[in-house]
Amino acid sequence: MSTCCINPSILSADFVNLEAELKRISNADAVHVDVMDNHFVPNLTLGLPVVERIQAVSPVPLDAHLMIADADRWAPAYADAGVASVTFHAEAAIAPIKLARELRARGAKAGMALRPATPVEPYLDMLSELDMLLIMTVEPGFGGQSFLDVTLPKIRRARAAIDGSGIGVALQVDGGITEETILRAAEAGANVFVAGSAVYGQEDPAAAIERLREAGIGAYARR
């Protein structure tokens, strides 16, 4: 795992020209695909059929973030579709360990996300069941929100637990990531960064990815 992975969110891309938008971020580590059902979060984006088409044309692996209710039922289908990494919300899963194992059994990396107010401590014992832990740095549901600094202590606690466990779990943050906020998130211990407008809001998304990556690597090294 790189010390700084940049996963642009297509929530900020031009949905009419998604294939072209994906080509603009071919230097990314993965493309972050936000799946919202208008139940778990108050927004509706795209579902499995569109994700399958994105999977077919994307030059980089898919990092699917499922902001959906009843994750135990629906998440495995995304692994079956060939998505590289599938992240479900702890708040939406009845049996998170079982679900994580099922995702892995179907060939995907298993990720688990926590909303800003959800404590990380109850889930630290299941780190060995995960490939990635996602700490939301905004309330899930909408792009363009400001980074919540109140989540930084939780990121630090999660990093300390991961390092103490000796397990190579990636620590992802999602929400309000810019060239400025990535410094604080990386210094707190995050090493995978979801960026929407900070990439797709720039004239050259590929160059924006490189700037974010360089900033993140430097900040992570200063921990």
PDB file of C-alpha atoms in Angstrom:
ATOM      1  CA  MET A   1       0.000   0.000   0.000  1.00  0.00           C
ATOM      2  CA  SER A   2       1.356   3.369  -1.023  1.00  0.00           C
ATOM      3  CA  THR A   3       1.762   6.032   1.645  1.00  0.00           C
ATOM      4  CA  CYS A   4      -0.584   8.194  -0.408  1.00  0.00           C
ATOM      5  CA  CYS A   5      -3.285   6.879  -2.728  1.00  0.00           C
ATOM      6  CA  ILE A   6      -5.548   9.341  -4.525  1.00  0.00           C
ATOM      7  CA  ASN A   7      -9.017   8.042  -5.432  1.00  0.00           C
ATOM      8  CA  PRO A   8     -10.967  10.759  -7.284  1.00  0.00           C
ATOM      9  CA  SER A   9     -14.712  10.718  -6.767  1.00  0.00           C
ATOM     10  CA  ILE A  10     -16.803  10.703  -9.924  1.00  0.00           C
ATOM     11  CA  LEU A  11     -19.544  12.412  -7.937  1.00  0.00           C
ATOM     12  CA  SER A  12     -17.852  15.595  -9.153  1.00  0.00           C
ATOM     13  CA  ALA A  13     -17.417  14.374 -12.739  1.00  0.00           C
ATOM     14  CA  ASP A  14     -19.571  15.031 -15.792  1.00  0.00           C
ATOM     15  CA  PHE A  15     -22.051  12.151 -15.698  1.00  0.00           C
ATOM     16  CA  VAL A  16     -22.942  12.641 -19.361  1.00  0.00           C
ATOM     17  CA  ASN A  17     -19.332  11.904 -20.372  1.00  0.00           C
ATOM     18  CA  LEU A  18     -18.195   9.415 -17.746  1.00  0.00           C
ATOM     19  CA  GLU A  19     -15.927   7.352 -20.003  1.00  0.00           C
ATOM     20  CA  ALA A  20     -14.030  10.480 -21.055  1.00  0.00           C
ATOM     21  CA  GLU A  21     -13.940  11.688 -17.447  1.00  0.00           C
ATOM     22  CA  LEU A  22     -12.394   8.387 -16.348  1.00  0.00           C
ATOM     23  CA  LYS A  23      -9.629   8.732 -18.933  1.00  0.00           C
ATOM     24  CA  ARG A  24      -8.752  12.125 -17.458  1.00  0.00           C
ATOM     25  CA  ILE A  25      -7.767  10.443 -14.163  1.00  0.00           C
ATOM     26  CA  SER A  26      -5.832   7.458 -15.521  1.00  0.00           C
ATOM     27  CA  ASN A  27      -2.956   8.288 -13.135  1.00  0.00           C
ATOM     28  CA  ALA A  28      -5.204   7.838 -10.087  1.00  0.00           C
ATOM     29  CA  ASP A  29      -4.843   4.832  -7.799  1.00  0.00           C
ATOM     30  CA  ALA A  30      -8.559   4.054  -8.114  1.00  0.00           C
ATOM     31  CA  VAL A  31     -11.808   5.785  -9.000  1.00  0.00           C
ATOM     32  CA  HIS A  32     -14.169   6.309  -6.079  1.00  0.00           C
ATOM     33  CA  VAL A  33     -17.745   5.464  -7.050  1.00  0.00           C
ATOM     34  CA  ASP A  34     -20.398   6.828  -4.679  1.00  0.00           C
ATOM     35  CA  VAL A  35     -23.505   4.652  -4.609  1.00  0.00           C
ATOM     36  CA  MET A  36     -26.395   6.354  -2.781  1.00  0.00           C
ATOM     37  CA  ASP A  37     -29.925   5.002  -2.400  1.00  0.00           C
ATOM     38  CA  ASN A  38     -31.893   7.973  -0.970  1.00  0.00           C
ATOM     39  CA  HIS A  39     -32.544   5.881   2.164  1.00  0.00           C
ATOM     40  CA  PHE A  40     -29.287   5.606   4.080  1.00  0.00           C
ATOM     41  CA  VAL A  41     -28.396   9.076   2.813  1.00  0.00           C
ATOM     42  CA  PRO A  42     -30.714  11.784   1.421  1.00  0.00           C
ATOM     43  CA  ASN A  43     -29.401  11.568  -2.120  1.00  0.00           C
ATOM     44  CA  LEU A  44     -29.714   9.251  -5.114  1.00  0.00           C
ATOM     45  CA  THR A  45     -26.807   8.662  -7.476  1.00  0.00           C
ATOM     46  CA  LEU A  46     -26.276   5.423  -9.379  1.00  0.00           C
ATOM     47  CA  GLY A  47     -26.659   1.712  -8.870  1.00  0.00           C
ATOM     48  CA  LEU A  48     -25.221  -1.632  -9.895  1.00  0.00           C
ATOM     49  CA  PRO A  49     -25.979  -1.490 -13.662  1.00  0.00           C
ATOM     50  CA  VAL A  50     -24.098   1.807 -14.041  1.00  0.00           C
ATOM     51  CA  VAL A  51     -21.243   0.568 -11.846  1.00  0.00           C
ATOM     52  CA  GLU A  52     -20.931  -2.484 -14.089  1.00  0.00           C
ATOM     53  CA  ARG A  53     -20.568  -0.240 -17.153  1.00  0.00           C
ATOM     54  CA  ILE A  54     -18.005   1.945 -15.372  1.00  0.00           C
ATOM     55  CA  GLN A  55     -16.124  -1.215 -14.444  1.00  0.00           C
ATOM     56  CA  ALA A  56     -16.014  -2.195 -18.122  1.00  0.00           C
ATOM     57  CA  VAL A  57     -14.397   1.049 -19.320  1.00  0.00           C
ATOM     58  CA  SER A  58     -12.385   2.379 -16.365  1.00  0.00           C
ATOM     59  CA  PRO A  59      -8.594   2.557 -16.825  1.00  0.00           C
ATOM     60  CA  VAL A  60      -8.121   2.254 -13.052  1.00  0.00           C
ATOM     61  CA  PRO A  61      -9.679  -0.049 -10.417  1.00  0.00           C
ATOM     62  CA  LEU A  62     -13.045   0.807  -8.869  1.00  0.00           C
ATOM     63  CA  ASP A  63     -13.384   1.776  -5.213  1.00  0.00           C
ATOM     64  CA  ALA A  64     -17.132   1.483  -4.588  1.00  0.00           C
ATOM     65  CA  HIS A  65     -18.476   3.336  -1.550  1.00  0.00           C
ATOM     66  CA  LEU A  66     -21.942   2.003  -0.764  1.00  0.00           C
ATOM     67  CA  MET A  67     -23.997   4.587   1.089  1.00  0.00           C
ATOM     68  CA  ILE A  68     -26.995   2.294   1.050  1.00  0.00           C
ATOM     69  CA  ALA A  69     -29.329   0.634   3.513  1.00  0.00           C
ATOM     70  CA  ASP A  70     -29.347  -3.149   3.950  1.00  0.00           C
ATOM     71  CA  ALA A  71     -25.702  -3.479   2.966  1.00  0.00           C
ATOM     72  CA  ASP A  72     -25.640  -7.165   3.963  1.00  0.00           C
ATOM     73  CA  ARG A  73     -28.046  -7.891   1.128  1.00  0.00           C
ATOM     74  CA  TRP A  74     -26.757  -5.624  -1.635  1.00  0.00           C
ATOM     75  CA  ALA A  75     -22.997  -5.252  -1.209  1.00  0.00           C
ATOM     76  CA  PRO A  76     -21.947  -8.740  -2.428  1.00  0.00           C
ATOM     77  CA  ALA A  77     -23.343  -8.040  -5.906  1.00  0.00           C
ATOM     78  CA  TYR A  78     -20.760  -5.288  -6.356  1.00  0.00           C
ATOM     79  CA  ALA A  79     -17.986  -7.769  -5.600  1.00  0.00           C
ATOM     80  CA  ASP A  80     -19.522 -10.148  -8.127  1.00  0.00           C
ATOM     81  CA  ALA A  81     -19.394  -7.326 -10.699  1.00  0.00           C
ATOM     82  CA  GLY A  82     -15.606  -7.277 -10.411  1.00  0.00           C
ATOM     83  CA  VAL A  83     -15.242  -4.096  -8.351  1.00  0.00           C
ATOM     84  CA  ALA A  84     -11.764  -4.088  -6.804  1.00  0.00           C
ATOM     85  CA  SER A  85     -12.812  -2.664  -3.426  1.00  0.00           C
ATOM     86  CA  VAL A  86     -16.284  -2.556  -1.879  1.00  0.00           C
ATOM     87  CA  THR A  87     -16.895  -0.378   1.180  1.00  0.00           C
ATOM     88  CA  PHE A  88     -20.083  -0.688   3.229  1.00  0.00           C
ATOM     89  CA  HIS A  89     -21.160   1.448   6.169  1.00  0.00           C
ATOM     90  CA  ALA A  90     -20.954  -0.072   9.626  1.00  0.00           C
ATOM     91  CA  GLU A  91     -24.202   1.726  10.459  1.00  0.00           C
ATOM     92  CA  ALA A  92     -25.966  -0.071   7.585  1.00  0.00           C
ATOM     93  CA  ALA A  93     -24.683  -3.601   8.234  1.00  0.00           C
ATOM     94  CA  ILE A  94     -26.244  -6.102  10.615  1.00  0.00           C
ATOM     95  CA  ALA A  95     -23.323  -8.538  10.486  1.00  0.00           C
ATOM     96  CA  PRO A  96     -20.250  -6.574   9.375  1.00  0.00           C
ATOM     97  CA  ILE A  97     -17.728  -9.370   9.926  1.00  0.00           C
ATOM     98  CA  LYS A  98     -19.791 -11.832   7.919  1.00  0.00           C
ATOM     99  CA  LEU A  99     -20.246  -9.260   5.169  1.00  0.00           C
ATOM    100  CA  ALA A 100     -16.538  -8.419   5.018  1.00  0.00           C
ATOM    101  CA  ARG A 101     -15.698 -12.105   4.712  1.00  0.00           C
ATOM    102  CA  GLU A 102     -18.250 -12.562   1.969  1.00  0.00           C
ATOM    103  CA  LEU A 103     -16.833  -9.650  -0.026  1.00  0.00           C
ATOM    104  CA  ARG A 104     -13.347 -11.105   0.233  1.00  0.00           C
ATOM    105  CA  ALA A 105     -14.591 -14.565  -0.724  1.00  0.00           C
ATOM    106  CA  ARG A 106     -16.072 -13.052  -3.879  1.00  0.00           C
ATOM    107  CA  GLY A 107     -12.781 -11.481  -4.877  1.00  0.00           C
ATOM    108  CA  ALA A 108     -13.088  -7.887  -3.661  1.00  0.00           C
ATOM    109  CA  LYS A 109     -11.217  -6.017  -0.983  1.00  0.00           C
ATOM    110  CA  ALA A 110     -13.468  -5.342   1.989  1.00  0.00           C
ATOM    111  CA  GLY A 111     -13.826  -1.809   3.299  1.00  0.00           C
ATOM    112  CA  MET A 112     -15.930  -0.455   6.144  1.00  0.00           C
ATOM    113  CA  ALA A 113     -16.959   3.179   6.533  1.00  0.00           C
ATOM    114  CA  LEU A 114     -17.863   5.182   9.637  1.00  0.00           C
ATOM    115  CA  ARG A 115     -19.878   8.388   9.683  1.00  0.00           C
ATOM    116  CA  PRO A 116     -18.227  11.343  11.487  1.00  0.00           C
ATOM    117  CA  ALA A 117     -20.095  10.766  14.761  1.00  0.00           C
ATOM    118  CA  THR A 118     -19.639   6.968  14.799  1.00  0.00           C
ATOM    119  CA  PRO A 119     -16.856   5.966  17.208  1.00  0.00           C
ATOM    120  CA  VAL A 120     -14.100   3.772  15.827  1.00  0.00           C
ATOM    121  CA  GLU A 121     -13.367   1.854  19.045  1.00  0.00           C
ATOM    122  CA  PRO A 122     -16.185  -0.739  18.766  1.00  0.00           C
ATOM    123  CA  TYR A 123     -14.788  -1.878  15.407  1.00  0.00           C
ATOM    124  CA  LEU A 124     -11.071  -2.077  16.121  1.00  0.00           C
ATOM    125  CA  ASP A 125     -11.222  -5.767  16.988  1.00  0.00           C
ATOM    126  CA  MET A 126     -12.334  -6.559  13.439  1.00  0.00           C
ATOM    127  CA  LEU A 127      -9.403  -4.871  11.673  1.00  0.00           C
ATOM    128  CA  SER A 128      -8.107  -8.274  10.564  1.00  0.00           C
ATOM    129  CA  GLU A 129     -11.348  -8.754   8.618  1.00  0.00           C
ATOM    130  CA  LEU A 130     -10.849  -5.561   6.622  1.00  0.00           C
ATOM    131  CA  ASP A 131      -8.621  -4.307   3.848  1.00  0.00           C
ATOM    132  CA  MET A 132      -9.629  -0.687   4.375  1.00  0.00           C
ATOM    133  CA  LEU A 133     -11.233   1.483   7.038  1.00  0.00           C
ATOM    134  CA  LEU A 134     -12.937   4.657   5.812  1.00  0.00           C
ATOM    135  CA  ILE A 135     -13.336   7.574   8.189  1.00  0.00           C
ATOM    136  CA  MET A 136     -15.882  10.001   6.745  1.00  0.00           C
ATOM    137  CA  THR A 137     -14.669  13.575   7.126  1.00  0.00           C
ATOM    138  CA  VAL A 138     -18.072  15.001   6.124  1.00  0.00           C
ATOM    139  CA  GLU A 139     -21.591  13.702   6.533  1.00  0.00           C
ATOM    140  CA  PRO A 140     -22.164  11.229   3.703  1.00  0.00           C
ATOM    141  CA  GLY A 141     -24.635  12.094   0.983  1.00  0.00           C
ATOM    142  CA  PHE A 142     -23.399  15.176  -0.850  1.00  0.00           C
ATOM    143  CA  GLY A 143     -20.193  16.421  -2.424  1.00  0.00           C
ATOM    144  CA  GLY A 144     -18.692  19.858  -1.948  1.00  0.00           C
ATOM    145  CA  GLN A 145     -18.817  19.879   1.864  1.00  0.00           C
ATOM    146  CA  SER A 146     -16.078  21.308   4.078  1.00  0.00           C
ATOM    147  CA  PHE A 147     -13.640  19.014   5.873  1.00  0.00           C
ATOM    148  CA  LEU A 148     -14.590  18.340   9.502  1.00  0.00           C
ATOM    149  CA  ASP A 149     -11.523  18.803  11.687  1.00  0.00           C
ATOM    150  CA  VAL A 150     -13.410  17.144  14.530  1.00  0.00           C
ATOM    151  CA  THR A 151     -12.676  13.821  12.810  1.00  0.00           C
ATOM    152  CA  LEU A 152      -8.884  14.196  13.097  1.00  0.00           C
ATOM    153  CA  PRO A 153      -8.614  12.636  16.592  1.00  0.00           C
ATOM    154  CA  LYS A 154     -10.577   9.624  15.327  1.00  0.00           C
ATOM    155  CA  ILE A 155      -8.209   9.275  12.371  1.00  0.00           C
ATOM    156  CA  ARG A 156      -5.259   9.358  14.794  1.00  0.00           C
ATOM    157  CA  ARG A 157      -6.834   6.687  17.016  1.00  0.00           C
ATOM    158  CA  ALA A 158      -7.553   4.494  14.010  1.00  0.00           C
ATOM    159  CA  ARG A 159      -3.957   4.874  12.753  1.00  0.00           C
ATOM    160  CA  ALA A 160      -2.549   4.005  16.165  1.00  0.00           C
ATOM    161  CA  ALA A 161      -4.721   0.878  16.301  1.00  0.00           C
ATOM    162  CA  ILE A 162      -3.754  -0.178  12.779  1.00  0.00           C
ATOM    163  CA  ASP A 163      -0.064   0.336  13.433  1.00  0.00           C
ATOM    164  CA  GLY A 164      -0.342  -1.471  16.752  1.00  0.00           C
ATOM    165  CA  SER A 165      -2.066  -4.443  15.148  1.00  0.00           C
ATOM    166  CA  GLY A 166       0.607  -4.930  12.512  1.00  0.00           C
ATOM    167  CA  ILE A 167      -2.156  -5.491   9.948  1.00  0.00           C
ATOM    168  CA  GLY A 168      -1.844  -3.710   6.613  1.00  0.00           C
ATOM    169  CA  VAL A 169      -5.237  -2.019   6.644  1.00  0.00           C
ATOM    170  CA  ALA A 170      -5.556   1.092   4.491  1.00  0.00           C
ATOM    171  CA  LEU A 171      -6.980   4.155   6.233  1.00  0.00           C
ATOM    172  CA  GLN A 172      -9.134   6.190   3.866  1.00  0.00           C
ATOM    173  CA  VAL A 173     -10.735   9.599   4.368  1.00  0.00           C
ATOM    174  CA  ASP A 174     -13.562  10.991   2.278  1.00  0.00           C
ATOM    175  CA  GLY A 175     -14.954  14.506   2.278  1.00  0.00           C
ATOM    176  CA  GLY A 176     -13.552  17.991   1.854  1.00  0.00           C
ATOM    177  CA  ILE A 177     -10.112  16.838   0.726  1.00  0.00           C
ATOM    178  CA  THR A 178      -8.082  19.639  -0.890  1.00  0.00           C
ATOM    179  CA  GLU A 179      -4.384  20.427  -1.231  1.00  0.00           C
ATOM    180  CA  GLU A 180      -4.678  22.077   2.179  1.00  0.00           C
ATOM    181  CA  THR A 181      -6.808  19.590   4.139  1.00  0.00           C
ATOM    182  CA  ILE A 182      -4.922  16.561   2.830  1.00  0.00           C
ATOM    183  CA  LEU A 183      -1.990  17.795   4.911  1.00  0.00           C
ATOM    184  CA  ARG A 184      -3.943  17.522   8.167  1.00  0.00           C
ATOM    185  CA  ALA A 185      -5.532  14.198   7.246  1.00  0.00           C
ATOM    186  CA  ALA A 186      -2.209  12.650   6.223  1.00  0.00           C
ATOM    187  CA  GLU A 187      -0.431  13.933   9.324  1.00  0.00           C
ATOM    188  CA  ALA A 188      -3.203  12.288  11.371  1.00  0.00           C
ATOM    189  CA  GLY A 189      -2.446   8.973   9.643  1.00  0.00           C
ATOM    190  CA  ALA A 190      -4.727   8.600   6.624  1.00  0.00           C
ATOM    191  CA  ASN A 191      -3.094   7.173   3.509  1.00  0.00           C
ATOM    192  CA  VAL A 192      -5.965   6.896   1.001  1.00  0.00           C
ATOM    193  CA  PHE A 193      -7.741  10.090  -0.009  1.00  0.00           C
ATOM    194  CA  VAL A 194     -11.017  10.593  -1.837  1.00  0.00           C
ATOM    195  CA  ALA A 195     -11.079  13.911  -3.670  1.00  0.00           C
ATOM    196  CA  GLY A 196     -13.946  15.217  -5.773  1.00  0.00           C
ATOM    197  CA  SER A 197     -13.908  18.872  -6.751  1.00  0.00           C
ATOM    198  CA  ALA A 198     -10.200  19.118  -5.866  1.00  0.00           C
ATOM    199  CA  VAL A 199      -9.609  16.896  -8.897  1.00  0.00           C
ATOM    200  CA  TYR A 200     -12.532  17.325 -11.269  1.00  0.00           C
ATOM    201  CA  GLY A 201     -12.897  21.011 -10.457  1.00  0.00           C
ATOM    202  CA  GLN A 202      -9.450  21.664 -11.904  1.00  0.00           C
ATOM    203  CA  GLU A 203      -8.566  22.327 -15.529  1.00  0.00           C
ATOM    204  CA  ASP A 204      -6.104  19.408 -15.490  1.00  0.00           C
ATOM    205  CA  PRO A 205      -7.393  16.617 -13.213  1.00  0.00           C
ATOM    206  CA  ALA A 206      -4.289  14.471 -13.742  1.00  0.00           C
ATOM    207  CA  ALA A 207      -2.015  17.290 -12.582  1.00  0.00           C
ATOM    208  CA  ALA A 208      -4.295  17.895  -9.595  1.00  0.00           C
ATOM    209  CA  ILE A 209      -3.918  14.233  -8.621  1.00  0.00           C
ATOM    210  CA  GLU A 210      -0.136  14.557  -8.684  1.00  0.00           C
ATOM    211  CA  ARG A 211      -0.218  17.688  -6.537  1.00  0.00           C
ATOM    212  CA  LEU A 212      -2.444  15.975  -3.982  1.00  0.00           C
ATOM    213  CA  ARG A 213      -0.255  12.879  -3.988  1.00  0.00           C
ATOM    214  CA  GLU A 214       2.910  14.899  -3.444  1.00  0.00           C
ATOM    215  CA  ALA A 215       1.320  16.857  -0.598  1.00  0.00           C
ATOM    216  CA  GLY A 216      -0.004  13.686   1.038  1.00  0.00           C
ATOM    217  CA  ILE A 217       3.299  11.825   0.827  1.00  0.00           C
ATOM    218  CA  GLY A 218       5.156  14.701   2.467  1.00  0.00           C
ATOM    219  CA  ALA A 219       2.603  15.125   5.245  1.00  0.00           C
ATOM    220  CA  TYR A 220       2.396  11.390   5.971  1.00  0.00           C
ATOM    221  CA  ALA A 221       6.181  11.237   6.273  1.00  0.00           C
ATOM    222  CA  ARG A 222       6.098  13.966   8.925  1.00  0.00           C
ATOM    223  CA  ARG A 223       3.807  12.000  11.244  1.00  0.00           C
TER     224      ARG A 223
END
